[in-house]
Coordinates of C-alpha atoms in Angstrom, one line a residue:
M432 CA -36.9 17.5 -2.1
T433 CA -38.6 17.0 1.2
Q434 CA -37.2 14.2 2.8
T435 CA -39.8 11.7 4.4
K436 CA -39.2 8.3 5.2
V437 CA -40.2 5.2 2.6
A438 CA -38.1 2.6 4.5
E439 CA -38.7 1.3 8.3
Q440 CA -34.9 0.3 9.9
I441 CA -34.4 -3.0 11.6
I442 CA -31.5 -3.9 13.6
L443 CA -30.0 -7.2 14.1
P444 CA -27.2 -8.2 15.1
T445 CA -24.3 -10.2 13.9
P446 CA -21.0 -12.1 15.5
F447 CA -18.9 -9.5 12.8
A448 CA -16.4 -7.0 13.9
V449 CA -18.6 -4.1 11.7
G450 CA -21.2 -5.1 14.5
D451 CA -24.8 -5.1 13.9
V452 CA -27.1 -4.8 10.8
N453 CA -30.3 -3.2 9.4
V454 CA -32.6 -4.6 7.4
F455 CA -35.2 -2.2 6.1
L456 CA -38.8 -3.1 5.5
I457 CA -40.9 -0.9 3.3
E458 CA -44.7 -1.1 3.2
G459 CA -47.0 -0.5 -0.3
E460 CA -48.4 -3.6 -3.1
K461 CA -45.7 -5.7 -1.3
L462 CA -44.6 -5.6 2.4
T463 CA -40.9 -6.1 1.3
L464 CA -38.2 -6.5 3.1
I465 CA -35.1 -5.7 1.7
D466 CA -31.9 -7.9 3.3
A467 CA -32.6 -10.8 6.2
G468 CA -29.5 -10.4 7.8
I469 CA -27.1 -13.2 9.2
K470 CA -28.1 -16.7 9.8
T471 CA -28.6 -16.9 13.8
K472 CA -30.8 -17.5 16.4
E473 CA -30.7 -14.3 17.1
A474 CA -30.7 -12.2 14.4
E475 CA -33.8 -14.7 13.7
N476 CA -34.9 -13.3 17.3
A477 CA -34.7 -9.1 16.6
L478 CA -35.9 -9.6 13.1
E479 CA -38.9 -11.6 14.8
R480 CA -39.9 -8.8 18.0
Q481 CA -39.1 -5.9 15.3
L482 CA -41.8 -6.7 13.1
N483 CA -44.0 -7.5 15.8
E484 CA -43.5 -4.3 17.1
R485 CA -44.9 -2.7 13.7
G486 CA -48.0 -5.3 13.4
Y487 CA -46.2 -8.2 11.4
T488 CA -44.5 -11.2 11.6
I489 CA -42.1 -13.6 9.0
S490 CA -44.8 -14.9 7.7
D491 CA -46.5 -11.5 6.4
I492 CA -43.3 -11.0 4.3
E493 CA -44.4 -11.1 0.5
Q494 CA -41.0 -10.2 -1.0
V495 CA -37.7 -10.5 0.0
I496 CA -34.5 -8.1 -2.2
L497 CA -31.4 -8.3 -1.1
T498 CA -28.6 -5.7 -2.4
H499 CA -25.6 -7.6 -2.0
H500 CA -24.2 -11.9 -1.4
H501 CA -22.7 -11.1 1.6
S502 CA -23.8 -13.5 5.0
D503 CA -25.1 -10.3 7.2
H504 CA -27.2 -9.0 4.2
C505 CA -28.5 -12.9 3.3
G506 CA -27.9 -14.7 5.9
L507 CA -31.7 -15.6 6.7
V508 CA -33.6 -15.9 3.3
D509 CA -34.6 -19.2 3.9
L510 CA -37.3 -17.9 6.0
F511 CA -39.2 -17.3 3.4
G512 CA -39.9 -19.9 1.8
G513 CA -42.1 -19.3 -1.1
K514 CA -42.4 -15.9 -0.9
E515 CA -39.9 -13.9 -3.5
L516 CA -36.7 -13.7 -3.6
L517 CA -34.4 -10.8 -5.7
G518 CA -31.5 -9.5 -6.9
H519 CA -28.8 -9.2 -8.8
E520 CA -28.0 -12.4 -11.2
D521 CA -24.5 -12.8 -9.6
N522 CA -26.2 -13.1 -6.7
Q523 CA -27.6 -16.8 -8.0
R524 CA -23.9 -18.9 -7.6
Y525 CA -23.2 -17.2 -4.2
L526 CA -26.8 -19.0 -2.9
I527 CA -26.9 -22.2 -4.4
R528 CA -23.4 -22.6 -3.9
D529 CA -22.6 -25.3 -6.3
D530 CA -19.3 -27.8 -6.3
E531 CA -18.9 -26.4 -9.7
F532 CA -18.2 -23.0 -8.3
L533 CA -16.7 -23.9 -4.8
D534 CA -14.4 -25.3 -6.7
W535 CA -13.5 -22.6 -9.3
Q536 CA -13.3 -20.5 -6.4
R537 CA -10.7 -22.1 -4.6
E538 CA -8.9 -22.6 -7.9
Y539 CA -9.5 -18.6 -8.3
F540 CA -8.1 -17.6 -4.7
T541 CA -5.4 -19.8 -4.9
G542 CA -4.0 -19.0 -8.0
I543 CA -4.2 -14.8 -7.4
S544 CA -2.6 -16.2 -4.0
K545 CA 0.6 -16.7 -5.8
K546 CA 0.6 -13.8 -8.0
M547 CA 0.3 -11.6 -4.5
G548 CA 3.1 -13.3 -3.3
V549 CA 1.1 -15.4 0.0
P550 CA 2.2 -18.5 0.8
K551 CA -1.2 -20.3 0.2
E552 CA -1.7 -22.1 3.2
Y553 CA -2.5 -18.2 4.9
M554 CA -5.3 -17.5 2.3
K555 CA -7.9 -19.2 3.5
Y556 CA -10.1 -18.3 0.9
A557 CA -8.2 -21.0 -1.3
N558 CA -8.2 -23.2 1.4
N559 CA -11.8 -23.5 3.7
V560 CA -14.5 -21.9 0.9
E561 CA -16.9 -23.3 3.1
S562 CA -16.4 -21.5 6.0
M563 CA -17.2 -18.4 4.2
Y564 CA -20.9 -19.3 4.0
T565 CA -21.3 -20.5 7.4
Y566 CA -24.2 -17.8 8.0
S567 CA -25.1 -17.5 5.1
G568 CA -28.8 -19.0 3.0
S569 CA -29.3 -21.4 -0.2
K570 CA -32.9 -20.5 -1.1
P571 CA -32.3 -19.2 -4.8
L572 CA -33.3 -15.9 -6.7
T573 CA -36.6 -16.7 -8.3
G574 CA -35.9 -13.9 -9.9
F575 CA -32.8 -11.0 -11.5
L576 CA -33.1 -7.7 -11.5
K577 CA -31.5 -5.1 -12.9
E578 CA -29.7 -2.0 -13.8
G579 CA -32.7 0.8 -14.9
D580 CA -35.4 -1.4 -13.1
K581 CA -38.2 -1.1 -10.7
V582 CA -38.7 -3.2 -7.9
P583 CA -42.0 -5.4 -8.3
G584 CA -44.7 -4.0 -6.4
F585 CA -42.8 -0.4 -5.9
E586 CA -43.2 1.5 -9.7
D587 CA -41.4 4.3 -7.6
W588 CA -38.2 2.5 -6.6
I589 CA -35.8 1.7 -9.6
V590 CA -32.5 -0.6 -9.0
M591 CA -28.6 0.7 -9.8
E592 CA -26.3 -1.8 -10.1
T593 CA -23.5 0.2 -7.9
F594 CA -20.6 -2.9 -8.1
G595 CA -17.4 -2.7 -6.3
H596 CA -18.3 -3.9 -2.1
S597 CA -19.5 -6.7 -4.7
Q598 CA -20.7 -7.6 -8.5
G599 CA -23.8 -8.0 -8.1
H600 CA -24.8 -5.2 -5.0
L601 CA -27.6 -3.0 -5.7
S602 CA -28.8 0.5 -4.5
F603 CA -32.5 1.4 -4.6
Y604 CA -33.2 4.6 -5.5
H605 CA -36.5 6.3 -4.6
E606 CA -36.5 9.6 -6.5
E607 CA -39.0 11.8 -5.1
T608 CA -37.7 11.5 -1.8
G609 CA -33.8 11.8 -3.0
S610 CA -33.6 8.2 -1.1
L611 CA -31.6 5.0 -1.8
I612 CA -31.9 1.8 0.5
G613 CA -27.4 1.7 -0.5
G614 CA -26.7 -1.2 1.2
D615 CA -22.4 -1.8 2.1
L616 CA -21.8 1.0 -0.5
L617 CA -22.2 4.1 1.4
L618 CA -21.5 3.9 5.1
G619 CA -21.2 6.2 7.6
R620 CA -17.9 5.2 10.3
I621 CA -15.7 3.1 8.0
S622 CA -15.3 2.6 4.0
P623 CA -16.4 -1.1 2.6
N624 CA -13.9 -3.3 1.3
P625 CA -13.4 -3.8 -2.3
I626 CA -13.6 -7.2 -2.4
L627 CA -12.4 -9.4 -4.7
E628 CA -14.7 -12.0 -6.3
P629 CA -13.8 -14.2 -9.2
P630 CA -15.2 -14.5 -12.9
K631 CA -18.4 -16.0 -13.7
K632 CA -16.0 -17.2 -16.2
K633 CA -12.8 -18.6 -16.2
G634 CA -9.9 -16.6 -18.3
D635 CA -12.4 -13.7 -18.1
A636 CA -10.4 -10.9 -16.5
R637 CA -10.2 -10.1 -12.9
F638 CA -12.5 -7.4 -11.6
K639 CA -11.3 -4.4 -10.2
P640 CA -13.4 -3.7 -7.1
Q641 CA -11.9 -0.1 -6.4
L642 CA -12.2 1.1 -9.4
Q643 CA -15.8 0.0 -9.7
L644 CA -16.7 1.6 -6.1
N645 CA -15.4 5.0 -7.1
E646 CA -17.5 4.8 -9.3
S647 CA -20.6 3.9 -8.0
L648 CA -20.3 7.0 -5.3
K649 CA -19.9 8.8 -8.3
R650 CA -22.7 7.8 -10.0
I651 CA -25.0 8.4 -6.7
E652 CA -23.4 11.7 -6.2
S653 CA -24.9 13.0 -9.1
K654 CA -28.6 12.1 -7.5
K655 CA -28.7 14.8 -5.2
L656 CA -29.7 12.3 -2.8
N657 CA -31.1 13.9 1.1
I658 CA -30.4 10.1 3.3
V659 CA -28.8 6.8 2.6
Y660 CA -30.4 3.8 4.3
P661 CA -26.7 1.9 5.5
G662 CA -26.3 -1.5 5.7
H663 CA -24.7 -0.7 8.9
G664 CA -24.6 2.4 11.1
N665 CA -27.1 5.2 11.1
N666 CA -28.6 6.7 7.7
I667 CA -26.9 8.9 6.4
T668 CA -27.8 12.8 5.5
D669 CA -24.9 14.8 4.6
V670 CA -24.5 12.5 1.2
N671 CA -22.0 13.9 -0.8
S672 CA -19.8 15.4 1.4
L673 CA -19.8 11.6 3.1
I674 CA -18.9 10.3 -0.9
E675 CA -16.4 13.2 -0.6
K676 CA -13.7 12.2 2.4
R677 CA -15.1 8.9 1.7
L678 CA -12.8 9.2 -2.9
R679 CA -10.5 11.7 -0.6
M680 CA -9.1 9.2 1.8
Q681 CA -9.2 6.5 -1.0
H682 CA -6.9 8.1 -2.6
E683 CA -4.1 9.5 0.7
R684 CA -4.4 5.8 0.9
A685 CA -2.9 5.4 -2.4
M686 CA -0.6 8.0 -2.3
H687 CA 0.8 6.4 1.1
V688 CA 1.4 2.7 -0.9
R689 CA 3.3 4.6 -2.9
E690 CA 5.4 6.0 -0.9
L691 CA 6.1 2.4 0.4
I692 CA 7.5 1.9 -2.1
G693 CA 9.4 4.2 -3.3
E694 CA 12.3 3.6 -5.3
G695 CA 12.2 -0.3 -4.5
Q696 CA 9.8 -3.0 -5.5
N697 CA 6.8 -4.7 -3.0
T698 CA 4.6 -7.7 -3.4
I699 CA 1.0 -6.8 -2.5
L700 CA 1.6 -9.1 0.4
E701 CA 4.3 -7.0 1.9
L702 CA 2.3 -3.6 1.0
A703 CA -0.4 -5.3 3.1
V704 CA 1.6 -6.3 5.7
Q705 CA 2.7 -2.8 6.1
L706 CA -0.6 -1.3 5.8
F707 CA -2.9 -3.7 8.3
P708 CA -0.3 -5.5 10.6
K709 CA -2.8 -6.1 12.9
A710 CA -5.8 -7.2 9.5
I711 CA -3.3 -8.7 8.3
R712 CA -3.2 -11.6 10.9
R713 CA -7.5 -10.8 11.9
D714 CA -8.4 -11.1 8.5
P715 CA -6.0 -11.6 5.9
A716 CA -8.0 -12.0 3.1
L717 CA -9.2 -8.7 3.3
A718 CA -6.1 -7.2 4.1
L719 CA -4.4 -8.3 0.5
F720 CA -8.3 -7.1 -0.9
E721 CA -7.6 -3.6 0.1
T722 CA -4.2 -3.5 -1.0
L723 CA -5.1 -4.4 -4.4
G724 CA -7.6 -2.1 -5.1
Q725 CA -5.4 0.9 -3.9
L726 CA -2.1 -0.3 -6.7
D727 CA -4.8 -0.7 -8.4
Y728 CA -5.8 3.3 -8.2
L729 CA -2.4 4.0 -8.4
E730 CA -2.3 2.0 -11.9
S731 CA -5.2 3.9 -12.7
I732 CA -4.0 6.6 -12.6
Q733 CA -0.3 6.0 -14.0
K734 CA 1.8 6.5 -10.2
V735 CA 3.2 2.1 -10.6
E736 CA 3.2 -0.2 -12.6
K737 CA 3.3 -4.1 -11.8
Q738 CA 6.0 -6.4 -13.7
D739 CA 5.6 -10.6 -14.0
R740 CA 8.4 -12.2 -12.5
E741 CA 7.8 -16.5 -12.0
G742 CA 3.8 -15.7 -11.6
V743 CA 4.5 -12.6 -8.1
L744 CA 3.6 -9.5 -8.8
Y745 CA 5.5 -6.8 -8.5
Y746 CA 4.0 -3.5 -8.0
R747 CA 7.4 0.2 -8.4
V748 CA 7.1 3.5 -8.6
T749 CA 6.4 5.2 -12.8
T750 CA 9.5 6.6 -13.6
H751 CA 7.4 9.2 -15.7
E752 CA 4.6 11.4 -15.2

């Protein structure tokens, strides 16, 4: 396959540690923007300026398609009133954010906090749910996309469900050129966080985002990609070697967690403090979710087992191989 440029990268600032976010312009039957940046005036100005440089304005965009619902990817959707906004159906609850959904988030993360051994006052996801959406847009999706769909107006772009970083995460595959617009599935400088999200319904099983992320990476690895257009950082051309590196490093981190447990028993919080002594203070939720992801992986390969004691999970190394 010949590597051909199929998307225009537009770089927008964010106030987050991850740095700038990429959105992508696709020209064709419908002028389409993949992702919409974060809800700040700086990002809006940068988007307008870079569209102008290409001969367009914000009002020229005919449809916006989301890779996922995180605020640095959906923040400016409100600029596109009257235009099509497409994404996975799971993104809808994060855009509408009705009272029932916010209450369910509080309840879910309060329960998860206890299981992790975290005092409730330290879990911002449980105590201040609204703060997570400071930079998010609120325009509802006008249509849903799912695995195998063709992108409207672009018959040669195929939708892939690539869950893990979020439950509604989509990537967009262009087979002829071996290209993928991958959101936060594969990043050049860092590995994406396996972020825990509440199930859609109470009583449903907990998601295991690290295992989902690994499966999503293996799926795109099979596509023989020439280039990935990522949500952050430079375009990726050494795709398969980077996927192999990410999977290898994740396994090594998990085995380090196993070593930390040793002959004892640990809560998720105790392990997260050892793994991420600085990050646990800056963003405890992400540190805890990453730690839980490694434990889910170790449990899946039968290297650890857990025990529930009075509502708190304790992990220990398995005594059998």
